[in-house]
PDB file of C-alpha atoms in Angstrom:
ATOM      1  CA  UNK A   1       0.072  -0.301  -0.186  1.00 70.00           C
ATOM      2  CA  UNK A   2       1.429   3.356  -0.918  1.00 86.00           C
ATOM      3  CA  UNK A   3       1.653   6.112   2.011  1.00 87.00           C
ATOM      4  CA  UNK A   4       0.615   9.211   0.919  1.00 94.00           C
ATOM      5  CA  UNK A   5       2.552  12.566   2.538  1.00 94.00           C
ATOM      6  CA  UNK A   6       0.761  15.885   2.811  1.00 95.00           C
ATOM      7  CA  UNK A   7       4.145  18.590   3.886  1.00 95.00           C
ATOM      8  CA  UNK A   8       3.326  22.158   4.495  1.00 93.00           C
ATOM      9  CA  UNK A   9       5.230  25.160   5.044  1.00 91.00           C
ATOM     10  CA  UNK A  10       4.633  27.160   7.934  1.00 83.00           C
ATOM     11  CA  UNK A  11       4.954  31.175   7.509  1.00 77.00           C
ATOM     12  CA  UNK A  12       2.272  32.775   4.812  1.00 75.00           C
ATOM     13  CA  UNK A  13       1.111  28.867   3.783  1.00 78.00           C
ATOM     14  CA  UNK A  14      -0.117  27.519   6.875  1.00 81.00           C
ATOM     15  CA  UNK A  15      -0.482  30.371   8.912  1.00 80.00           C
ATOM     16  CA  UNK A  16       0.330  33.942   8.572  1.00 78.00           C
ATOM     17  CA  UNK A  17       3.828  34.980   9.843  1.00 72.00           C
ATOM     18  CA  UNK A  18       3.783  35.145  13.150  1.00 70.00           C
ATOM     19  CA  UNK A  19       0.505  34.198  14.244  1.00 76.00           C
ATOM     20  CA  UNK A  20      -0.669  31.052  15.977  1.00 82.00           C
ATOM     21  CA  UNK A  21      -2.530  27.833  13.870  1.00 86.00           C
ATOM     22  CA  UNK A  22      -5.863  28.571  13.500  1.00 89.00           C
ATOM     23  CA  UNK A  23      -8.911  26.392  14.390  1.00 89.00           C
ATOM     24  CA  UNK A  24      -9.654  25.101  10.913  1.00 90.00           C
ATOM     25  CA  UNK A  25      -6.256  24.407  10.229  1.00 89.00           C
ATOM     26  CA  UNK A  26      -6.205  22.358  13.170  1.00 89.00           C
ATOM     27  CA  UNK A  27      -9.239  20.796  11.514  1.00 90.00           C
ATOM     28  CA  UNK A  28      -8.097  20.059   8.117  1.00 91.00           C
ATOM     29  CA  UNK A  29      -4.441  18.295   9.945  1.00 91.00           C
ATOM     30  CA  UNK A  30      -6.636  15.976  11.994  1.00 90.00           C
ATOM     31  CA  UNK A  31      -8.763  15.711   9.099  1.00 93.00           C
ATOM     32  CA  UNK A  32      -5.668  14.788   6.425  1.00 93.00           C
ATOM     33  CA  UNK A  33      -4.118  12.206   9.298  1.00 92.00           C
ATOM     34  CA  UNK A  34      -7.636  10.663  10.005  1.00 93.00           C
ATOM     35  CA  UNK A  35      -7.555   9.626   5.985  1.00 94.00           C
ATOM     36  CA  UNK A  36      -4.514   7.792   6.321  1.00 93.00           C
ATOM     37  CA  UNK A  37      -2.233  10.512   5.069  1.00 95.00           C
ATOM     38  CA  UNK A  38       0.811  11.516   6.979  1.00 95.00           C
ATOM     39  CA  UNK A  39       1.865  15.283   7.610  1.00 96.00           C
ATOM     40  CA  UNK A  40       4.615  17.550   8.118  1.00 96.00           C
ATOM     41  CA  UNK A  41       6.158  20.574   8.280  1.00 95.00           C
ATOM     42  CA  UNK A  42       8.602  22.575   6.399  1.00 95.00           C
ATOM     43  CA  UNK A  43      10.625  25.642   7.648  1.00 92.00           C
ATOM     44  CA  UNK A  44      13.884  27.362   7.269  1.00 91.00           C
ATOM     45  CA  UNK A  45      13.616  27.035  10.877  1.00 90.00           C
ATOM     46  CA  UNK A  46      15.691  24.838  13.161  1.00 93.00           C
ATOM     47  CA  UNK A  47      13.237  21.500  13.861  1.00 94.00           C
ATOM     48  CA  UNK A  48      13.465  22.216  17.470  1.00 91.00           C
ATOM     49  CA  UNK A  49      11.751  25.495  16.824  1.00 90.00           C
ATOM     50  CA  UNK A  50       9.263  23.563  14.263  1.00 91.00           C
ATOM     51  CA  UNK A  51       8.514  21.651  17.613  1.00 91.00           C
ATOM     52  CA  UNK A  52       8.030  24.228  20.047  1.00 88.00           C
ATOM     53  CA  UNK A  53       5.770  26.227  17.325  1.00 88.00           C
ATOM     54  CA  UNK A  54       3.692  22.873  17.407  1.00 91.00           C
ATOM     55  CA  UNK A  55       3.307  22.943  20.812  1.00 89.00           C
ATOM     56  CA  UNK A  56       2.267  26.616  21.059  1.00 86.00           C
ATOM     57  CA  UNK A  57      -0.422  25.840  18.788  1.00 88.00           C
ATOM     58  CA  UNK A  58      -1.742  23.595  21.592  1.00 87.00           C
ATOM     59  CA  UNK A  59      -0.745  20.391  19.415  1.00 86.00           C
ATOM     60  CA  UNK A  60       1.198  17.323  20.554  1.00 79.00           C
ATOM     61  CA  UNK A  61       4.682  17.428  18.839  1.00 77.00           C
ATOM     62  CA  UNK A  62       4.395  14.461  17.911  1.00 76.00           C
ATOM     63  CA  UNK A  63       1.484  14.122  15.962  1.00 83.00           C
ATOM     64  CA  UNK A  64       3.797  15.465  13.213  1.00 93.00           C
ATOM     65  CA  UNK A  65       4.862  12.913  11.007  1.00 95.00           C
ATOM     66  CA  UNK A  66       7.782  14.884   9.321  1.00 96.00           C
ATOM     67  CA  UNK A  67      10.029  17.589  10.135  1.00 96.00           C
ATOM     68  CA  UNK A  68      11.712  19.429   7.879  1.00 97.00           C
ATOM     69  CA  UNK A  69      14.065  22.237   8.886  1.00 95.00           C
ATOM     70  CA  UNK A  70      17.206  24.724   7.595  1.00 94.00           C
ATOM     71  CA  UNK A  71      15.540  25.095   4.266  1.00 92.00           C
ATOM     72  CA  UNK A  72      15.922  21.371   3.514  1.00 94.00           C
ATOM     73  CA  UNK A  73      18.986  20.755   5.730  1.00 95.00           C
ATOM     74  CA  UNK A  74      17.502  18.536   8.505  1.00 96.00           C
ATOM     75  CA  UNK A  75      14.923  16.070   8.863  1.00 97.00           C
ATOM     76  CA  UNK A  76      12.744  14.146  11.266  1.00 96.00           C
ATOM     77  CA  UNK A  77      10.669  11.331  10.976  1.00 94.00           C
ATOM     78  CA  UNK A  78       8.243   9.546  13.638  1.00 93.00           C
ATOM     79  CA  UNK A  79       9.470   6.227  11.709  1.00 91.00           C
ATOM     80  CA  UNK A  80      13.069   6.640  12.596  1.00 93.00           C
ATOM     81  CA  UNK A  81      12.748   8.995  15.254  1.00 92.00           C
ATOM     82  CA  UNK A  82      16.411  10.846  14.659  1.00 93.00           C
ATOM     83  CA  UNK A  83      17.304  14.013  13.389  1.00 94.00           C
ATOM     84  CA  UNK A  84      19.418  13.923  10.147  1.00 96.00           C
ATOM     85  CA  UNK A  85      21.566  16.638   8.896  1.00 94.00           C
ATOM     86  CA  UNK A  86      22.180  17.498   5.267  1.00 95.00           C
ATOM     87  CA  UNK A  87      24.930  19.285   3.810  1.00 94.00           C
ATOM     88  CA  UNK A  88      26.307  21.825   6.790  1.00 95.00           C
ATOM     89  CA  UNK A  89      28.462  24.531   5.743  1.00 96.00           C
ATOM     90  CA  UNK A  90      32.069  23.644   6.543  1.00 97.00           C
ATOM     91  CA  UNK A  91      33.837  26.289   8.795  1.00 97.00           C
ATOM     92  CA  UNK A  92      35.595  27.557   6.022  1.00 97.00           C
ATOM     93  CA  UNK A  93      32.635  28.487   4.087  1.00 97.00           C
ATOM     94  CA  UNK A  94      31.069  30.176   6.848  1.00 97.00           C
ATOM     95  CA  UNK A  95      34.192  31.867   7.557  1.00 97.00           C
ATOM     96  CA  UNK A  96      34.184  32.749   3.848  1.00 96.00           C
ATOM     97  CA  UNK A  97      30.522  33.875   3.528  1.00 96.00           C
ATOM     98  CA  UNK A  98      30.806  35.949   6.783  1.00 95.00           C
ATOM     99  CA  UNK A  99      33.881  37.496   5.251  1.00 94.00           C
ATOM    100  CA  UNK A 100      32.773  38.397   1.974  1.00 94.00           C
ATOM    101  CA  UNK A 101      29.339  39.814   3.446  1.00 93.00           C
ATOM    102  CA  UNK A 102      31.512  42.595   5.603  1.00 90.00           C
ATOM    103  CA  UNK A 103      31.346  44.980   2.533  1.00 90.00           C
ATOM    104  CA  UNK A 104      27.724  45.243   3.206  1.00 90.00           C
ATOM    105  CA  UNK A 105      27.683  45.819   6.263  1.00 85.00           C
ATOM    106  CA  UNK A 106      25.948  41.964   6.792  1.00 82.00           C
ATOM    107  CA  UNK A 107      25.518  41.026  10.772  1.00 87.00           C
ATOM    108  CA  UNK A 108      25.581  37.255  10.254  1.00 93.00           C
ATOM    109  CA  UNK A 109      23.255  35.701  12.388  1.00 92.00           C
ATOM    110  CA  UNK A 110      23.843  31.482  13.275  1.00 93.00           C
ATOM    111  CA  UNK A 111      21.123  28.792  15.207  1.00 92.00           C
ATOM    112  CA  UNK A 112      22.960  26.777  17.719  1.00 91.00           C
ATOM    113  CA  UNK A 113      21.143  24.700  20.001  1.00 88.00           C
ATOM    114  CA  UNK A 114      18.882  26.865  21.788  1.00 87.00           C
ATOM    115  CA  UNK A 115      20.797  30.306  21.028  1.00 91.00           C
ATOM    116  CA  UNK A 116      21.034  32.584  18.074  1.00 91.00           C
ATOM    117  CA  UNK A 117      25.004  33.770  17.828  1.00 93.00           C
ATOM    118  CA  UNK A 118      25.510  36.982  16.344  1.00 93.00           C
ATOM    119  CA  UNK A 119      28.284  39.786  16.045  1.00 91.00           C
ATOM    120  CA  UNK A 120      26.276  42.649  17.208  1.00 89.00           C
ATOM    121  CA  UNK A 121      23.516  43.672  18.589  1.00 88.00           C
ATOM    122  CA  UNK A 122      21.003  45.137  16.211  1.00 85.00           C
ATOM    123  CA  UNK A 123      17.163  45.358  15.307  1.00 84.00           C
ATOM    124  CA  UNK A 124      17.511  42.614  12.891  1.00 81.00           C
ATOM    125  CA  UNK A 125      18.790  39.993  15.329  1.00 86.00           C
ATOM    126  CA  UNK A 126      16.464  40.949  18.400  1.00 87.00           C
ATOM    127  CA  UNK A 127      13.299  40.243  15.436  1.00 81.00           C
ATOM    128  CA  UNK A 128      15.346  36.836  14.573  1.00 79.00           C
ATOM    129  CA  UNK A 129      15.296  36.316  18.663  1.00 83.00           C
ATOM    130  CA  UNK A 130      11.771  37.071  19.312  1.00 81.00           C
ATOM    131  CA  UNK A 131      10.661  35.062  16.144  1.00 76.00           C
ATOM    132  CA  UNK A 132      12.462  31.918  17.083  1.00 78.00           C
ATOM    133  CA  UNK A 133      12.470  32.545  20.911  1.00 82.00           C
ATOM    134  CA  UNK A 134      15.785  32.013  21.534  1.00 88.00           C
ATOM    135  CA  UNK A 135      18.529  33.682  23.678  1.00 92.00           C
ATOM    136  CA  UNK A 136      21.191  35.735  21.683  1.00 92.00           C
ATOM    137  CA  UNK A 137      24.960  35.243  22.049  1.00 92.00           C
ATOM    138  CA  UNK A 138      26.870  37.893  20.712  1.00 93.00           C
ATOM    139  CA  UNK A 139      30.691  37.624  19.867  1.00 90.00           C
ATOM    140  CA  UNK A 140      32.738  40.387  19.057  1.00 86.00           C
ATOM    141  CA  UNK A 141      35.668  37.493  17.988  1.00 91.00           C
ATOM    142  CA  UNK A 142      33.865  37.125  14.980  1.00 91.00           C
ATOM    143  CA  UNK A 143      36.025  33.606  14.546  1.00 93.00           C
ATOM    144  CA  UNK A 144      33.605  32.158  16.650  1.00 92.00           C
ATOM    145  CA  UNK A 145      30.835  32.160  14.265  1.00 94.00           C
ATOM    146  CA  UNK A 146      33.368  29.395  12.118  1.00 95.00           C
ATOM    147  CA  UNK A 147      33.512  27.187  15.104  1.00 93.00           C
ATOM    148  CA  UNK A 148      31.445  24.921  14.298  1.00 92.00           C
ATOM    149  CA  UNK A 149      29.990  23.860  10.977  1.00 95.00           C
ATOM    150  CA  UNK A 150      26.059  25.180  10.462  1.00 95.00           C
ATOM    151  CA  UNK A 151      23.285  24.291   8.274  1.00 93.00           C
ATOM    152  CA  UNK A 152      22.914  28.332   6.931  1.00 93.00           C
ATOM    153  CA  UNK A 153      23.672  31.778   8.190  1.00 94.00           C
ATOM    154  CA  UNK A 154      21.048  34.856   7.755  1.00 91.00           C
ATOM    155  CA  UNK A 155      22.492  38.262   7.009  1.00 89.00           C
ATOM    156  CA  UNK A 156      19.009  40.404   7.567  1.00 79.00           C
ATOM    157  CA  UNK A 157      20.064  43.893   5.797  1.00 79.00           C
ATOM    158  CA  UNK A 158      17.844  46.880   4.878  1.00 80.00           C
ATOM    159  CA  UNK A 159      15.791  46.357   1.814  1.00 86.00           C
ATOM    160  CA  UNK A 160      18.340  49.091   0.074  1.00 90.00           C
ATOM    161  CA  UNK A 161      20.977  47.335   0.694  1.00 87.00           C
ATOM    162  CA  UNK A 162      19.714  44.493  -1.102  1.00 89.00           C
ATOM    163  CA  UNK A 163      20.685  44.917  -5.229  1.00 92.00           C
ATOM    164  CA  UNK A 164      24.150  45.642  -3.593  1.00 90.00           C
ATOM    165  CA  UNK A 165      24.447  42.609  -2.152  1.00 90.00           C
TER     166      UNK A 165
END
């Protein structure tokens, strides 16, 4: 018997950005699962943040069959109960990217377990922290940012800087 799977992105797809899951959306998820269809979530966020988000919706996070995080860089499914990581950025790639973005005054933001790390406090880092409900660690020594491989780097810049980037 073939299994079917529905995977939804979160922001502006399943929910309006930074809003709770509606009762109607919950009912749809329940109906999908009641019909034997597996249900998963996909996001640019880490899987631990996806689990917290589901709990904030007053849902048991184990009702989700598949989590895809970090824009496809991580995967967890309830059958294997293990998180898999794919193609993390090597330390030298992180360094190269961070150095290249300096010319645009880019402030790198990286996820580490339970934390966001960056080199300086600014409004964009604060917004990332609020959205992910993670604490922030700032490191004046930027080499700390490429101490470990990582799934991605975020550079939040003002819109007028984007054409230069």
